[in-house]
Short mmCIF file of C-alpha atoms and ligand atoms in Angstrom, two decimals:
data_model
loop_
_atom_site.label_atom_id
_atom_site.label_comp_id
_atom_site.label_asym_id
_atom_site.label_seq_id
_atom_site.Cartn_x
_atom_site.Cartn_y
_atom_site.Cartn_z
CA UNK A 1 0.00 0.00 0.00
CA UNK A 2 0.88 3.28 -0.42
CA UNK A 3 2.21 5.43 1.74
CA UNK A 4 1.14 9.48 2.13
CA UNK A 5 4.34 11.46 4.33
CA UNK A 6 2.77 14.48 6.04
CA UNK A 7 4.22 17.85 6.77
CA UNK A 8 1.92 20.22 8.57
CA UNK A 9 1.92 24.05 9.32
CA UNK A 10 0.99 24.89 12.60
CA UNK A 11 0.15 23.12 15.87
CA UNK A 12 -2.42 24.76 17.92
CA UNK A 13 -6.17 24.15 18.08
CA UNK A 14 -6.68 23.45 14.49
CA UNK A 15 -2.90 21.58 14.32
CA UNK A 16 -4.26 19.45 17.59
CA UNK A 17 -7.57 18.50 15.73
CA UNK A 18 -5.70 17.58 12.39
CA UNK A 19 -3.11 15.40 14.32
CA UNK A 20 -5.64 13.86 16.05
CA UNK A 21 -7.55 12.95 12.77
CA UNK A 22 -4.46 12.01 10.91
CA UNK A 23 -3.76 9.48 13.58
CA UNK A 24 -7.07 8.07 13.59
CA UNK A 25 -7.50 7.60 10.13
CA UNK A 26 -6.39 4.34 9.43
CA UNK A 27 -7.42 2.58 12.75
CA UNK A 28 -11.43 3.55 11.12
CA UNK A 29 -11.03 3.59 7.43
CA UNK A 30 -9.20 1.89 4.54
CA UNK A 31 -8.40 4.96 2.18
CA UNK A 32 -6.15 3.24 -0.19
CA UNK A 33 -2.62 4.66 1.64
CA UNK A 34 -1.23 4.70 4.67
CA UNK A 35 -0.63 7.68 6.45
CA UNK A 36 3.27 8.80 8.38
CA UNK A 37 3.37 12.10 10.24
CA UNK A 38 6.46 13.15 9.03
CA UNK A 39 7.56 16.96 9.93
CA UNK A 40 5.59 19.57 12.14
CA UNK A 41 6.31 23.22 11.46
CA UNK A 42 6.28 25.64 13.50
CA UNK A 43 8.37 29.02 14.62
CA UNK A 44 9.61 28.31 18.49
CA UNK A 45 11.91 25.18 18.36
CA UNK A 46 10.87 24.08 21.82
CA UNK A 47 7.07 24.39 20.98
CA UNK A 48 7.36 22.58 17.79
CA UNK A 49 8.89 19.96 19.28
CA UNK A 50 7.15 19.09 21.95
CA UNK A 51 3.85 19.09 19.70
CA UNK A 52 5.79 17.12 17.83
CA UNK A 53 6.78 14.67 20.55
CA UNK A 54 3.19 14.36 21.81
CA UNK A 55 1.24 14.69 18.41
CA UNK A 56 2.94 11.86 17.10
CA UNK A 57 5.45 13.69 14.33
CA UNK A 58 8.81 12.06 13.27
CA UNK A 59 10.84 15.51 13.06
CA UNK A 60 10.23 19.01 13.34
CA UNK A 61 10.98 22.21 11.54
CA UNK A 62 10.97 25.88 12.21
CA UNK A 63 10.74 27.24 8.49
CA UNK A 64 8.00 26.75 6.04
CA UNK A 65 10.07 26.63 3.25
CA UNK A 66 12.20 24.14 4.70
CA UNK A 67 9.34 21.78 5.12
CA UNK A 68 7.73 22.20 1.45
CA UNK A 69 11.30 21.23 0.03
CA UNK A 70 11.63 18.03 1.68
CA UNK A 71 11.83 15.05 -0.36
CA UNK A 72 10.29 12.92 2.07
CA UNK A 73 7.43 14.32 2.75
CA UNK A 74 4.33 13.94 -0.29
CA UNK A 75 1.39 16.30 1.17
CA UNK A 76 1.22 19.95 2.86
CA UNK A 77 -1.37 20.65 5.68
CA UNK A 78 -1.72 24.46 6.34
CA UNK A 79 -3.14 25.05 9.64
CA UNK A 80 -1.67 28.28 10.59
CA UNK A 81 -3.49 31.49 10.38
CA UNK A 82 -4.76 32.50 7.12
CA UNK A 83 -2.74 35.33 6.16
CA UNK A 84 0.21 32.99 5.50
CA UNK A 85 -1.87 30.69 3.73
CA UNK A 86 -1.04 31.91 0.23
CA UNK A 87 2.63 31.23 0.36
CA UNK A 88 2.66 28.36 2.04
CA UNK A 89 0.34 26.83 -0.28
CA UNK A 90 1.59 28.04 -3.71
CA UNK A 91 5.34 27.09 -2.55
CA UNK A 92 3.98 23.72 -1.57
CA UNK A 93 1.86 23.26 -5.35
CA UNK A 94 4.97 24.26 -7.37
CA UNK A 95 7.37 21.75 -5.09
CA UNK A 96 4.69 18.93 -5.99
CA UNK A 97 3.49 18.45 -2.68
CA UNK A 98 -0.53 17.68 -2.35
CA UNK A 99 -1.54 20.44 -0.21
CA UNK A 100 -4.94 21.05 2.29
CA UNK A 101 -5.31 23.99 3.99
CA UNK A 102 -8.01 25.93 6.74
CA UNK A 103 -10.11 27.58 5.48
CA UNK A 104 -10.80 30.64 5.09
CA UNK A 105 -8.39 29.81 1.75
CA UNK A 106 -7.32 32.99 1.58
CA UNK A 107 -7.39 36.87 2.49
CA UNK A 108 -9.19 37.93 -0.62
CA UNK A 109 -11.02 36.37 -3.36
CA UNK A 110 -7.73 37.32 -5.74
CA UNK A 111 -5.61 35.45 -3.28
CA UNK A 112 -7.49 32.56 -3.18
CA UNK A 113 -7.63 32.69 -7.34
CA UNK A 114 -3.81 32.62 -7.20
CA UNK A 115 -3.27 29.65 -4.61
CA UNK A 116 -6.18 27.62 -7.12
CA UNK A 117 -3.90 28.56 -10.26
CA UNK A 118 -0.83 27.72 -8.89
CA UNK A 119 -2.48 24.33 -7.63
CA UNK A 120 -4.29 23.49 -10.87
CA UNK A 121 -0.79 24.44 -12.80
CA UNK A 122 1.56 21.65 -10.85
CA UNK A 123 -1.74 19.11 -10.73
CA UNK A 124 -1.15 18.23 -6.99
CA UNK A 125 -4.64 17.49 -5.76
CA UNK A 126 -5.92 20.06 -2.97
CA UNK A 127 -8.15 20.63 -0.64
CA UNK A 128 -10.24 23.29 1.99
CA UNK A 129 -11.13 22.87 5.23
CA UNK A 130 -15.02 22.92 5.66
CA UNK A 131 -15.27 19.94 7.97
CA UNK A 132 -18.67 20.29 8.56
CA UNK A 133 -19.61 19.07 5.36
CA UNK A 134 -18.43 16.08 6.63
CA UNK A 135 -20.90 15.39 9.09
CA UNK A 136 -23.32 12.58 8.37
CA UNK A 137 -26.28 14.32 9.33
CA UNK A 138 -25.69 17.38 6.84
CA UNK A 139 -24.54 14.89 4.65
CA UNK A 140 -27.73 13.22 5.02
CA UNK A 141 -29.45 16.50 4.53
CA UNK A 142 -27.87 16.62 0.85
CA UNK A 143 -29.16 13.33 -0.30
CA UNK A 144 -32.41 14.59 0.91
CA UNK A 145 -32.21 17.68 -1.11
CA UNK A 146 -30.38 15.49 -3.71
CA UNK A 147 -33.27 12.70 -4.17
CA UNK A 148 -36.13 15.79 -4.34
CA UNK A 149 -37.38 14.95 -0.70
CA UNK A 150 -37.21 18.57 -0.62
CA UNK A 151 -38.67 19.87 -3.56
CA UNK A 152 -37.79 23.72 -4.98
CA UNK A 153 -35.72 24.95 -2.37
CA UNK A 154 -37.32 28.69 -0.77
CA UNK A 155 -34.76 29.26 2.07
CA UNK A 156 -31.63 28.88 3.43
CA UNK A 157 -31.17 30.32 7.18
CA UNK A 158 -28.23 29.91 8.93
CA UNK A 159 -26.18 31.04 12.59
CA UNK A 160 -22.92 30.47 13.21
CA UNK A 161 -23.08 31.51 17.09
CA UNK A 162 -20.60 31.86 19.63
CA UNK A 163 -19.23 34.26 22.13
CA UNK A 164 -15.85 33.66 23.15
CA UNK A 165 -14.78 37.15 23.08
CA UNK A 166 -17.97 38.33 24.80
CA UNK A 167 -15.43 39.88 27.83
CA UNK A 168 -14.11 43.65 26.37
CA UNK A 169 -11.13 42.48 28.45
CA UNK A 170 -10.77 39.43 26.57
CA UNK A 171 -7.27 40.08 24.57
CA UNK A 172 -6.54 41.07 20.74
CA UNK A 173 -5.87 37.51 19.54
CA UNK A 174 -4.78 36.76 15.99
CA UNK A 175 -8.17 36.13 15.29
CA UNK A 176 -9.14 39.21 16.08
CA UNK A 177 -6.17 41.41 13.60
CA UNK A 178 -7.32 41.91 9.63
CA UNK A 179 -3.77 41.83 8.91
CA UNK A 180 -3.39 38.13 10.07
CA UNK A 181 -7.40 36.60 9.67
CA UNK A 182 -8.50 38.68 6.66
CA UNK A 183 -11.34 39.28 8.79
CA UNK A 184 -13.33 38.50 12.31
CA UNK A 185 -16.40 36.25 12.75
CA UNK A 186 -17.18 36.77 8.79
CA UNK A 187 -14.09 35.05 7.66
CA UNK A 188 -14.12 32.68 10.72
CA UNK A 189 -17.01 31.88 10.88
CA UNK A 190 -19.39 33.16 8.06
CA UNK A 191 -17.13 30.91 5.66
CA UNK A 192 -18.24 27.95 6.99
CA UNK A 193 -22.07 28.97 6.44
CA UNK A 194 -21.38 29.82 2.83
CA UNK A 195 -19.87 26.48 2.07
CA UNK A 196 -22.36 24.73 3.60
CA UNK A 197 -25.03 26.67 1.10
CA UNK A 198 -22.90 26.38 -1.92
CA UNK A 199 -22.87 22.80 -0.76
CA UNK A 200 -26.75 22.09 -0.10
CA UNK A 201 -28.26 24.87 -2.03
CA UNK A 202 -25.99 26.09 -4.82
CA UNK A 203 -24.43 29.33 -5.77
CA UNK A 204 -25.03 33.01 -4.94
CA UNK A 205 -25.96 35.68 -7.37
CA UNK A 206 -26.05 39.25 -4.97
CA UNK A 207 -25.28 39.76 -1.41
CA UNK A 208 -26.14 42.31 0.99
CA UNK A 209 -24.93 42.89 4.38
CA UNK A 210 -24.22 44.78 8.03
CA UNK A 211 -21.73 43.88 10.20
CA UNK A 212 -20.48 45.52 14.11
CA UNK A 213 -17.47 45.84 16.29
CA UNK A 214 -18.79 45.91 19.37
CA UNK A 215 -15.22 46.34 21.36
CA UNK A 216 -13.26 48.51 19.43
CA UNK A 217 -9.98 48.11 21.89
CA UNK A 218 -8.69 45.14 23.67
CA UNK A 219 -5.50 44.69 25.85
CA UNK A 220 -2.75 42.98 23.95
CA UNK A 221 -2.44 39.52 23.73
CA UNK A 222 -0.02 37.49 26.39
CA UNK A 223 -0.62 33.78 25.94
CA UNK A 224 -3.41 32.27 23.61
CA UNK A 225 -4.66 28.00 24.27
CA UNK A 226 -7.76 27.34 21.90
CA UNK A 227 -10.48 29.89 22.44
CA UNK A 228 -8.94 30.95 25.90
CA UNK A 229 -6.41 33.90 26.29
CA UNK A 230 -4.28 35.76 29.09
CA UNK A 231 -3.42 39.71 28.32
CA UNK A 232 0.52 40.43 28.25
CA UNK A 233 1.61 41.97 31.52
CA UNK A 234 1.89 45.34 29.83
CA UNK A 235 -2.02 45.45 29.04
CA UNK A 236 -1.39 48.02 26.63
CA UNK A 237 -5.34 48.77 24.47
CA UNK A 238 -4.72 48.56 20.77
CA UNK A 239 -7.60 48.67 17.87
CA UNK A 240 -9.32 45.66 16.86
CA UNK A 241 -9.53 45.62 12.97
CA UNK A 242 -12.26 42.79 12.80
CA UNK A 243 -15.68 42.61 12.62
CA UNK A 244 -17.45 40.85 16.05
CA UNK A 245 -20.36 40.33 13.90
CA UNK A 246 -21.68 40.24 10.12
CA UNK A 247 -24.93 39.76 8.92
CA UNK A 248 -26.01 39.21 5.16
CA UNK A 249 -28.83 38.48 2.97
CA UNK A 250 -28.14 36.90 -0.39
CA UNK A 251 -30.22 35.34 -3.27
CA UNK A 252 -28.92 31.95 -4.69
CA UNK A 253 -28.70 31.42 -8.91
CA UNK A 254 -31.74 28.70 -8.07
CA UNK A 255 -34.13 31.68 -6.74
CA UNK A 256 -33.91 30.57 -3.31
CA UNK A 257 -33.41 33.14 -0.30
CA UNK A 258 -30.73 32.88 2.09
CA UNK A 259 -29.80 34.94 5.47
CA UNK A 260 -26.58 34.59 7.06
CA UNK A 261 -25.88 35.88 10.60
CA UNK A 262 -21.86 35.05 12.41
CA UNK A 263 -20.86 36.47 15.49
CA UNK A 264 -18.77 35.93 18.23
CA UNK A 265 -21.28 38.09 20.80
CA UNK A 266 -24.50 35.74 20.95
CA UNK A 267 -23.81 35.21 24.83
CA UNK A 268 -24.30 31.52 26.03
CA UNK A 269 -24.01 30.09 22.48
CA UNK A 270 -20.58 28.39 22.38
CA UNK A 271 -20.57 26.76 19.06
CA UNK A 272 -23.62 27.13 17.79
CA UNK A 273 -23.68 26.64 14.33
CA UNK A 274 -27.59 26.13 12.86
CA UNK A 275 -29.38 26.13 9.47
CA UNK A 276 -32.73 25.53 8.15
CA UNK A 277 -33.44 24.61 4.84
CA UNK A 278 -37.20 24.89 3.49
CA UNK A 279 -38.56 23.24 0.21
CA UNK A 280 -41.93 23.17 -1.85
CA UNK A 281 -41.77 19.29 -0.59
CA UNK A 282 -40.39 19.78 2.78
CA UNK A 283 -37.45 21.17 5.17
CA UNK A 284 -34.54 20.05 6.98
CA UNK A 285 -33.24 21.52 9.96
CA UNK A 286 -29.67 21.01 11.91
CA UNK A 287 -27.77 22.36 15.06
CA UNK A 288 -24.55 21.85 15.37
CA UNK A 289 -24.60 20.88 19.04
CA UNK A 290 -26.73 18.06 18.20
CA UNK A 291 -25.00 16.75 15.30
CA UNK A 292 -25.90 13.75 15.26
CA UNK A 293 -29.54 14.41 14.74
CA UNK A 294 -31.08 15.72 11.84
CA UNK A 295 -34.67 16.75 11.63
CA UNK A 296 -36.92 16.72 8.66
CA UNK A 297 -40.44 17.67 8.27
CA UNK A 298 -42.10 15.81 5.07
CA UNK A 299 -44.98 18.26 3.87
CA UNK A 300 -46.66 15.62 2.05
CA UNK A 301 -47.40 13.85 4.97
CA UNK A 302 -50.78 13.29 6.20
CA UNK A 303 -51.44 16.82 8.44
CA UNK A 304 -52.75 14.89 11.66
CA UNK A 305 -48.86 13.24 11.58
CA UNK A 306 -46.82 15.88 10.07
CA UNK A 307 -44.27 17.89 12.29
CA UNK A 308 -40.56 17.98 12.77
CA UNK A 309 -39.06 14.40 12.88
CA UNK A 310 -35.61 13.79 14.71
CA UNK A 311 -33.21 11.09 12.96
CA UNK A 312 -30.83 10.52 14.65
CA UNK A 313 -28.16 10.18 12.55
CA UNK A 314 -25.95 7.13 13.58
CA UNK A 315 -27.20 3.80 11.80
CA UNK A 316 -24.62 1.89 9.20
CA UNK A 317 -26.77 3.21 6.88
CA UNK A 318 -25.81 7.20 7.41
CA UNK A 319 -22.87 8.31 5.89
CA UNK A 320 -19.41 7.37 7.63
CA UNK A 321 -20.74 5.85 10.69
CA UNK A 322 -20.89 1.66 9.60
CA UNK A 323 -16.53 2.96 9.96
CA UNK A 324 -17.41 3.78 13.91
CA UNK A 325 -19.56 2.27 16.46
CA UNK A 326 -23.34 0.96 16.84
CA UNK A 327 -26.28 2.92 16.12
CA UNK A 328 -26.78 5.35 18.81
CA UNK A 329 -23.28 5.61 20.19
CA UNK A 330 -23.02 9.39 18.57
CA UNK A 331 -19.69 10.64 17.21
CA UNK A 332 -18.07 14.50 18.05
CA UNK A 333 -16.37 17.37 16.72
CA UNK A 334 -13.20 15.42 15.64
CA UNK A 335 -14.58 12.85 13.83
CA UNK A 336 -15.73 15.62 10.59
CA UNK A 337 -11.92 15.98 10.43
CA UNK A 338 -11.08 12.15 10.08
CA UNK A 339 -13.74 12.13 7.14
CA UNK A 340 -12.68 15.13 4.97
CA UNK A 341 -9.19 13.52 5.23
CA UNK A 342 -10.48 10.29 4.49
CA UNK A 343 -11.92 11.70 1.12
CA UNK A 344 -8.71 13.58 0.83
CA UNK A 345 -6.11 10.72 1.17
CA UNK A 346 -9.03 8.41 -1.11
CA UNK A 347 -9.00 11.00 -3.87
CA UNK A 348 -4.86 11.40 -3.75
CA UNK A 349 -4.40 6.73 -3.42
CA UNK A 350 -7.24 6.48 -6.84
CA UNK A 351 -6.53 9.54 -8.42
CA UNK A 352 -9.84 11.19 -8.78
CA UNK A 353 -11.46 14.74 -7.57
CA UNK A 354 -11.26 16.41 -4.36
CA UNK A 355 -14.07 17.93 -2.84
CA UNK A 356 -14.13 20.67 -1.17
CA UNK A 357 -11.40 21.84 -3.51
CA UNK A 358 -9.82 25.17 -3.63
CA UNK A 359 -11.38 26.10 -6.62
CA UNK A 360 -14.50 25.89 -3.50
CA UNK A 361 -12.23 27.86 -1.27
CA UNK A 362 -12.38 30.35 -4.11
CA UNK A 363 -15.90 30.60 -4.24
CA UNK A 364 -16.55 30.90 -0.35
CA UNK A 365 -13.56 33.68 -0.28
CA UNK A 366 -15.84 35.63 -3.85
CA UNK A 367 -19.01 35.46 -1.87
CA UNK A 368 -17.23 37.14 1.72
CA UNK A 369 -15.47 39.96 -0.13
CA UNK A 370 -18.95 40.62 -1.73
CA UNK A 371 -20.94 40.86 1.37
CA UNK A 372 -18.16 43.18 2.65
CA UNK A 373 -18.03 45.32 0.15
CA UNK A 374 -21.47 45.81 0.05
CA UNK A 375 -21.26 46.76 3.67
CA UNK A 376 -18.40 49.33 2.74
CA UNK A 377 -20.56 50.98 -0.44
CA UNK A 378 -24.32 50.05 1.69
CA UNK A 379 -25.90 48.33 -1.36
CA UNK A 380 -26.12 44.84 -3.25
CA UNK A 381 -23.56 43.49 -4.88
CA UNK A 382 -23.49 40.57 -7.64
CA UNK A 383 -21.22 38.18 -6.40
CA UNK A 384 -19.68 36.96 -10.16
CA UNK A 385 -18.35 40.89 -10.02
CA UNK A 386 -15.97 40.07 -7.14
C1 LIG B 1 -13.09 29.62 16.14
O1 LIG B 1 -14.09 30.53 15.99
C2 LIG B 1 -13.37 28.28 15.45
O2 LIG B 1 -12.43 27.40 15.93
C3 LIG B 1 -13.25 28.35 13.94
O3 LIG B 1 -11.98 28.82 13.52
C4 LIG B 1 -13.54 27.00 13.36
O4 LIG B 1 -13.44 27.01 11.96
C5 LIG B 1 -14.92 26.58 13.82
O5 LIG B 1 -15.20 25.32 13.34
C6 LIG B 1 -15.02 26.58 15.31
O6 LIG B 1 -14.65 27.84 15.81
#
């Protein structure tokens, strides 16, 4: 069998999840090539090494462009913050390496354009980050909408709900600097709502939007774990160059209607990412903190019976989950990494398309620097101008 050498980018929350999902991978599914974690990169030689030494990782190194020379290693995984994204990943495509990266893909819409040419040019296969496609119950939710349970599709409505940064003395995280995330819960967060629509409803043809900083200064940053931050000693208040929240209305190419709402200040909602999807036929509805459960409401069914129905999503016969455990003993968070790499590492072993790919990254990065500019000039904005 095959084997697929891995060299990642980064090693903090998102690094931790990947690692954890790279491991996994093989003990749960047969994706045509075995997987060695080869080289971690990261910038401070004792960090990267001892995320090395307890992710699992052969070697370490402390320079990008060391890593995407290697000989020995076959596929980049970007998980550091997006405003490096573009160089890591074009450097990686033109040394031959197979590359998946985070989304958001890229800062702008251009950027993301030049990472898909670059990929496209060297014909490494690639990848984007939106795990939560991966999820059996949304999955599930597409072959519904797929096989015409649903009918004509009306509306797409969708959260993507947290509030992390509720504190104003919460510090000015990465996250929370244009220059490094391209932009705040919009980018973060927003992105993952727009795949998921592009995914289950198709694409967009004009945007409109609104979108608040609700704590315009916050004490620099000290020490950042996850979510969870410590200010530096010094405290000092700088700007925050992010959006806390954006809002956006959009109409898809199919005629359907879709609102959009991200934000990191929806206090008591920690990751609370919803959507509802409604149909001539029927609707489907899914929260993230139940996802294993997908509801459906059939309209054709007999009115004294009709209503919201919960599946829960865990039989053999759902997508993924005949790879993990009996019906009813749910899967988490992690597993919607193991299962885009599993499609990842399939599509690489056989030779056949990715998907998400980053021509997908492109279009989720088109439709976010549409809604924002049509926040900056306060009108609507066809999203094939972008
Ligand atoms: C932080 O808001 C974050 O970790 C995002 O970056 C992820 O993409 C999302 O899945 C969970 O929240």
């Amino acid at each position: 069998m095959k084997t697929i050498r891995i060299g990642m980018v980064g090693y903090k929350f998102m690094g931790k999840a990947h690692s954890n999902a790279w491991g996994r991978l093989g003990m749960f599914f047969d994706s045509g090539a075995k997987i060695e974690l080869k080289a971690l990169c990261g910038r401070d030689s004792e960090w990267v090494r001892k995320a090395a030494d307890t992710f699992g990782f052969e070697s370490v190194e402390t320079d990008w462009k060391a890593l995407v020379r290697r000989p020995d290693i076959d596929l980049v995984d970007i998980t550091a913050p997006s405003n490096v994204h573009k160089q890591i990943a074009i450097a990686a495509a033109e040394n031959g390496k197979h590359v998946f990266c985070e989304k958001p893909l890229a800062l702008t819409a251009g950027d993301a354009r030049d990472i898909l040419a670059a990929a496209t040019k060297s014909g490494v296969k690639h990848q984007v980050g939106f795990n939560y496609r991966f999820t059996p119950a949304i999955l599930l939710a597409k072959q519904l909408i797929d096989g015409g349970k649903l009918g004509t599709i009306h509306h797409f409505r969708a959260k993507y709900l947290q509030d992390w940064i509720l504190d104003p003395a919460f510090p000015l995280v990465w996250r929370l600097d244009k220059s490094v995330a391209g932009s705040g819960s919009h980018g973060d967060l927003g992105a993952h709502l727009i795949d998921l629509a592009h995914f289950l409803v198709g694409g967009m043809k004009r945007v409109i939007g609104m979108n608040k900083t609700f704590v315009a200064e916050r004490p620099e940053v000290g020490i950042m774990q996850g979510l969870t931050a410590q200010s530096s000693t010094k405290a000092v208040l700088k700007p925050v160059t992010v959006d806390d929240a954006t809002l956006f209305l959009a109409e898809f190419d199919n005629g359907a209607l879709g609102s959009f709402e991200a934000t990191r200040f929806a206090a008591g909602h920690k990751n609370d990412m919803s959507f509802e999807i409604n149909g001539s036929k029927g609707s489907v509805r899914f929260e993230f903190e139940r996802m294993n459960e997908l509801q459906y409401h059939d309209a054709t069914d007999d009115p004294r019976i009709g209503g919201f129905r919960t599946i829960q999503a865990t039989e053999g016969c759902h997508p993924y989950m005949k790879a993990w455990w009996p019906a009813g003993h749910v899967i988490g968070y992690e597993q919607t990494f193991v299962h885009e790499f599993h499609e990842f590492i399939q599509a690489i072993a056989q030779n056949t398309a990715t998907s998400p790919d980053f021509s997908d990254g492109v279009r989720c990065c088109q439709v976010l620097d549409a809604v924002d500019q049509s926040i900056a000039e306060a009108r609507w904005i066809a999203v094939a101008d972008i």
